[in-house]
Amino acid sequence: MPPTLVVRPRTLVAFALACACPLASAAGDVPVDPWEGALRFEFGPAVKELARLHDRSPDDPRVALGLASALLGVQPRTQANILEARSLLERVAATPPADSTFTLAARLLLGRIAEDHLIPSRPDEAKELYEALLRDHAGHPLADQAAVHLALLAAYPPADVPRPSSAELHARIDELRATVRTPEVLRELHALQGTLLIAENNLAAALPHLRAARAVGYRQPNRESEADLSIANIARELGERSVALEHYRAFLAARPRDARGTTVRRYVKELESADASNPGPDRP
């Protein structure tokens, strides 16, 4: 099974290419390995070689998926490349079996094209594609990733679409979170809710979501340490001393030379002193 990546524009392309990479072992006569190049985000050379492979094997969904993914990543972005990628993906999405990794990745990429690549964007079309993927293949990691995009579309709708109330928005994200199984997707949904609740100045409600996201862990160490610092600052403000200490210490362990370390160490000493003088419950 390819690695699970939460889909942002470039990581979605990398995920789709990872889905298609098994073809690489059968492409020994290709002078330049387009799969390795594309996974390093060297899309220009990859497009040329993948196009050559596609001409030779036009019915291979792996090649079509790889070529479409590279076309979406190559710079400068052009509508011609985007439309060609969409055409390739539509053919892959229609290729049986309907539950193959290639088919589901193609459907997810089609949603992403409608949401982010077309000019003007088509959020309603993207929403329909994501909802169909989530409905048809609930529990699959690629369908789970559609849930992230549905949550983002609800949280940040186009300017001409009314934003839902806070209660409606969080109920929708709760509903989406209940349908998914992939830990990384659960992390992103918790992180999104935490961010939204901070913007609403509801720190007490935000803290459990931020901690749930951090418990899953991030691939990027810097993101983990920034999450620790945010959680610790919020916990300190709420009087949650043990939580604040846990995450301040984690931040210092990961970033001992960070410029903010002096302030963080002072906070740790203050919290430790408070614990020593008042060993009861965190909250006063």
Coordinates of C-alpha atoms in Angstrom, one line a residue:
M1 CA 0.0 0.0 0.0
P2 CA 1.5 3.4 -0.9
P3 CA 2.2 5.8 2.0
T4 CA -0.7 7.9 3.3
L5 CA -0.2 11.6 2.7
V6 CA -2.7 14.3 3.6
V7 CA -3.3 16.0 0.3
R8 CA -2.1 19.5 -0.3
P9 CA -1.3 20.4 -4.0
R10 CA 2.2 19.0 -4.1
T11 CA 1.8 16.1 -1.7
L12 CA -1.2 15.0 -3.5
V13 CA 0.8 14.8 -6.7
A14 CA 3.5 12.8 -4.8
F15 CA 0.9 10.5 -3.4
A16 CA -0.5 9.8 -6.9
L17 CA 3.0 9.1 -8.2
A18 CA 3.6 6.8 -5.3
C19 CA 0.5 4.9 -6.3
A20 CA 1.9 4.5 -9.8
C21 CA 5.5 3.8 -8.9
P22 CA 5.2 0.0 -9.2
L23 CA 5.5 0.5 -12.9
A24 CA 9.1 1.7 -12.5
S25 CA 10.4 -1.8 -12.2
A26 CA 8.9 -2.6 -15.6
A27 CA 10.4 0.4 -17.2
G28 CA 14.1 -0.6 -17.2
D29 CA 14.5 0.6 -20.8
V30 CA 13.6 4.2 -19.9
P31 CA 16.9 6.2 -20.1
V32 CA 15.7 8.6 -17.4
D33 CA 13.7 7.3 -14.4
P34 CA 10.6 9.6 -14.5
W35 CA 9.2 8.2 -11.3
E36 CA 12.1 9.1 -9.1
G37 CA 12.4 12.5 -10.8
A38 CA 8.7 13.3 -10.3
L39 CA 8.9 12.2 -6.6
R40 CA 11.7 14.7 -6.2
F41 CA 9.3 17.3 -7.8
E42 CA 11.4 17.3 -11.1
F43 CA 8.3 17.3 -13.1
G44 CA 9.5 18.7 -16.4
P45 CA 11.8 15.8 -17.4
A46 CA 9.3 13.4 -15.9
V47 CA 6.5 14.6 -18.1
K48 CA 8.5 13.9 -21.2
E49 CA 9.4 10.3 -20.3
L50 CA 5.9 9.5 -18.9
A51 CA 4.4 10.9 -22.1
R52 CA 6.6 8.5 -24.0
L53 CA 5.5 5.6 -21.8
H54 CA 1.9 6.6 -22.2
D55 CA 2.2 6.6 -26.0
R56 CA 3.5 3.1 -25.8
S57 CA 1.0 1.9 -23.2
P58 CA -2.1 4.1 -23.6
D59 CA -4.4 1.8 -21.6
D60 CA -2.1 1.4 -18.6
P61 CA -3.8 3.3 -15.7
R62 CA -0.5 3.5 -13.8
V63 CA 1.2 5.4 -16.6
A64 CA -1.8 7.7 -17.2
L65 CA -2.0 8.4 -13.4
G66 CA 1.7 9.2 -13.3
L67 CA 1.6 11.4 -16.4
A68 CA -1.5 13.3 -15.1
S69 CA 0.2 13.8 -11.7
A70 CA 3.3 15.2 -13.3
L71 CA 1.4 17.5 -15.6
L72 CA -0.3 19.0 -12.5
G73 CA 3.0 19.5 -10.9
V74 CA 5.1 21.0 -13.7
Q75 CA 5.8 24.7 -13.7
P76 CA 4.7 27.1 -15.0
R77 CA 1.2 25.8 -14.5
T78 CA -0.9 26.0 -17.7
Q79 CA -4.5 25.3 -18.4
A80 CA -3.5 23.1 -21.3
N81 CA -1.6 20.8 -19.0
I82 CA -4.4 20.9 -16.5
L83 CA -7.0 19.9 -19.1
E84 CA -4.8 17.2 -20.4
A85 CA -4.3 15.8 -16.9
R86 CA -8.1 16.0 -16.3
S87 CA -8.7 14.0 -19.5
L88 CA -6.2 11.3 -18.5
L89 CA -7.7 11.1 -15.0
E90 CA -11.3 10.8 -16.3
R91 CA -10.2 7.8 -18.3
V92 CA -8.5 6.2 -15.3
A93 CA -11.5 6.9 -13.1
A94 CA -13.7 5.0 -15.6
T95 CA -11.3 2.0 -15.8
P96 CA -12.4 -1.0 -13.8
P97 CA -12.1 -2.2 -11.1
A98 CA -13.8 0.8 -9.4
D99 CA -12.0 0.2 -6.1
S100 CA -8.5 0.1 -7.4
T101 CA -5.9 2.4 -6.0
F102 CA -5.4 4.0 -9.4
T103 CA -9.1 4.7 -9.9
L104 CA -9.6 6.2 -6.4
A105 CA -6.5 8.3 -6.7
A106 CA -7.8 9.6 -10.1
R107 CA -11.1 10.5 -8.6
L108 CA -9.4 12.4 -5.7
L109 CA -7.2 14.3 -8.2
L110 CA -10.2 15.2 -10.3
G111 CA -11.7 16.8 -7.2
R112 CA -8.5 18.6 -6.5
I113 CA -8.4 19.9 -10.1
A114 CA -11.9 21.3 -9.8
E115 CA -11.1 22.9 -6.4
D116 CA -7.6 24.3 -7.0
H117 CA -6.4 24.1 -10.6
L118 CA -9.2 25.2 -12.9
I119 CA -9.7 28.9 -13.6
P120 CA -12.2 29.8 -12.3
S121 CA -12.3 27.1 -9.7
R122 CA -15.3 24.9 -9.4
P123 CA -15.9 24.2 -5.6
D124 CA -19.4 22.8 -6.1
E125 CA -18.0 20.2 -8.6
A126 CA -15.1 19.4 -6.2
K127 CA -17.5 19.0 -3.4
E128 CA -19.7 16.5 -5.4
L129 CA -16.6 14.5 -6.4
Y130 CA -15.3 14.3 -2.8
E131 CA -18.7 13.4 -1.4
A132 CA -19.1 10.7 -4.0
L133 CA -15.7 9.2 -3.2
L134 CA -16.4 9.3 0.5
R135 CA -19.8 7.8 0.0
D136 CA -18.7 5.0 -2.4
H137 CA -15.5 4.0 -0.5
A138 CA -15.9 4.9 3.1
G139 CA -12.9 3.8 5.2
H140 CA -10.5 3.7 2.3
P141 CA -7.4 6.0 2.9
L142 CA -8.1 7.9 -0.3
A143 CA -11.7 8.5 0.6
D144 CA -10.6 9.6 4.0
Q145 CA -8.5 12.3 2.3
A146 CA -11.6 13.5 0.5
A147 CA -13.0 14.2 4.0
V148 CA -10.2 16.7 4.6
H149 CA -11.0 18.6 1.5
L150 CA -14.7 18.7 2.4
A151 CA -13.9 20.1 5.8
L152 CA -11.7 22.8 4.2
L153 CA -14.4 23.7 1.7
A154 CA -16.9 24.1 4.6
A155 CA -14.4 26.1 6.7
Y156 CA -13.2 28.4 3.9
P157 CA -16.0 28.6 1.3
P158 CA -15.7 30.9 -1.7
A159 CA -16.4 34.6 -1.2
D160 CA -19.9 34.3 -2.7
V161 CA -20.9 31.4 -0.5
P162 CA -22.2 32.2 3.1
R163 CA -20.0 30.7 5.8
P164 CA -21.9 28.3 8.1
S165 CA -22.3 29.1 11.7
S166 CA -19.7 27.9 14.2
A167 CA -22.1 25.2 15.4
E168 CA -22.9 24.0 11.9
L169 CA -19.3 24.0 10.9
H170 CA -18.1 22.0 13.8
A171 CA -21.0 19.6 13.6
R172 CA -20.0 19.0 9.9
I173 CA -16.4 18.4 10.8
D174 CA -17.4 16.1 13.6
E175 CA -19.6 14.2 11.1
L176 CA -16.7 13.9 8.7
R177 CA -14.3 12.8 11.4
A178 CA -16.6 10.0 12.4
T179 CA -16.4 8.5 8.9
V180 CA -12.6 8.3 8.6
R181 CA -10.0 5.8 9.9
T182 CA -6.7 7.0 8.7
P183 CA -4.7 8.5 11.6
E184 CA -3.1 11.3 9.5
V185 CA -6.6 12.4 8.3
L186 CA -7.9 12.4 11.8
R187 CA -5.0 14.5 12.8
E188 CA -5.7 17.1 10.1
L189 CA -9.3 17.3 11.0
H190 CA -8.5 17.8 14.7
A191 CA -5.9 20.4 13.8
L192 CA -8.4 22.2 11.6
Q193 CA -11.0 22.3 14.3
G194 CA -8.3 23.5 16.8
T195 CA -7.3 26.3 14.5
L196 CA -10.9 27.4 13.9
L197 CA -11.7 27.3 17.7
I198 CA -8.6 29.5 18.4
A199 CA -9.9 32.0 15.8
E200 CA -13.2 31.9 17.7
N201 CA -11.3 32.6 21.0
N202 CA -12.5 29.3 22.4
L203 CA -9.2 28.0 23.7
A204 CA -10.7 25.5 26.1
A205 CA -12.5 23.7 23.2
A206 CA -9.4 24.1 21.0
L207 CA -7.0 22.4 23.4
P208 CA -8.3 18.8 23.1
H209 CA -8.3 19.0 19.3
L210 CA -4.7 20.3 19.2
R211 CA -3.6 17.6 21.6
A212 CA -5.4 14.9 19.6
A213 CA -3.6 16.1 16.5
R214 CA -0.3 16.1 18.2
A215 CA -0.8 12.6 19.6
V216 CA -0.9 11.2 16.1
G217 CA 2.4 13.0 15.2
Y218 CA 3.6 14.9 12.2
R219 CA 6.1 13.9 9.5
Q220 CA 7.9 17.2 9.8
P221 CA 9.8 17.7 13.1
N222 CA 9.4 21.4 12.9
R223 CA 5.6 21.1 12.7
E224 CA 5.7 18.8 15.8
S225 CA 7.7 21.3 17.8
E226 CA 5.5 24.3 16.7
A227 CA 2.4 22.2 17.7
D228 CA 4.0 21.5 21.1
L229 CA 4.7 25.2 21.6
S230 CA 1.1 26.2 20.7
I231 CA -0.4 23.6 22.9
A232 CA 1.8 24.6 25.8
N233 CA 1.0 28.3 25.5
I234 CA -2.7 27.6 25.4
A235 CA -2.5 25.2 28.3
R236 CA -0.6 27.7 30.4
E237 CA -3.2 30.4 29.7
L238 CA -5.9 28.0 30.7
G239 CA -4.1 27.0 33.9
E240 CA -3.4 23.4 32.7
R241 CA 0.1 23.3 34.2
S242 CA 0.9 19.6 33.7
V243 CA -0.1 19.8 30.0
A244 CA 1.8 23.0 29.5
L245 CA 4.9 21.5 31.1
E246 CA 4.7 18.3 29.0
H247 CA 4.6 20.3 25.8
Y248 CA 7.1 23.0 26.7
R249 CA 9.6 20.2 27.6
A250 CA 8.9 18.4 24.3
F251 CA 9.6 21.7 22.5
L252 CA 12.9 22.3 24.3
A253 CA 14.0 18.7 23.7
A254 CA 13.4 19.1 20.0
R255 CA 14.6 22.7 19.6
P256 CA 17.3 23.3 22.3
R257 CA 18.8 26.2 20.4
D258 CA 15.6 27.9 19.3
A259 CA 15.6 31.6 20.0
R260 CA 12.4 31.2 22.0
G261 CA 14.1 28.8 24.3
T262 CA 14.9 31.4 27.0
T263 CA 11.3 32.4 27.3
V264 CA 10.1 28.8 27.3
R265 CA 12.6 27.8 30.0
R266 CA 11.4 30.7 32.2
Y267 CA 7.8 29.4 31.7
V268 CA 8.9 25.9 32.7
K269 CA 10.5 27.2 35.9
E270 CA 7.4 29.2 36.8
L271 CA 5.1 26.2 36.2
E272 CA 7.4 23.9 38.2
S273 CA 7.4 26.4 41.1
A274 CA 3.7 26.7 40.9
D275 CA 3.4 22.9 41.1
A276 CA 5.8 22.7 44.0
S277 CA 3.8 25.4 46.0
N278 CA 0.4 24.1 44.9
P279 CA 0.5 20.3 44.2
G280 CA -3.2 20.0 44.0
P281 CA -5.4 20.2 40.8
D282 CA -4.0 22.3 37.9
R283 CA -6.8 24.8 37.9
P284 CA -6.8 27.3 40.8

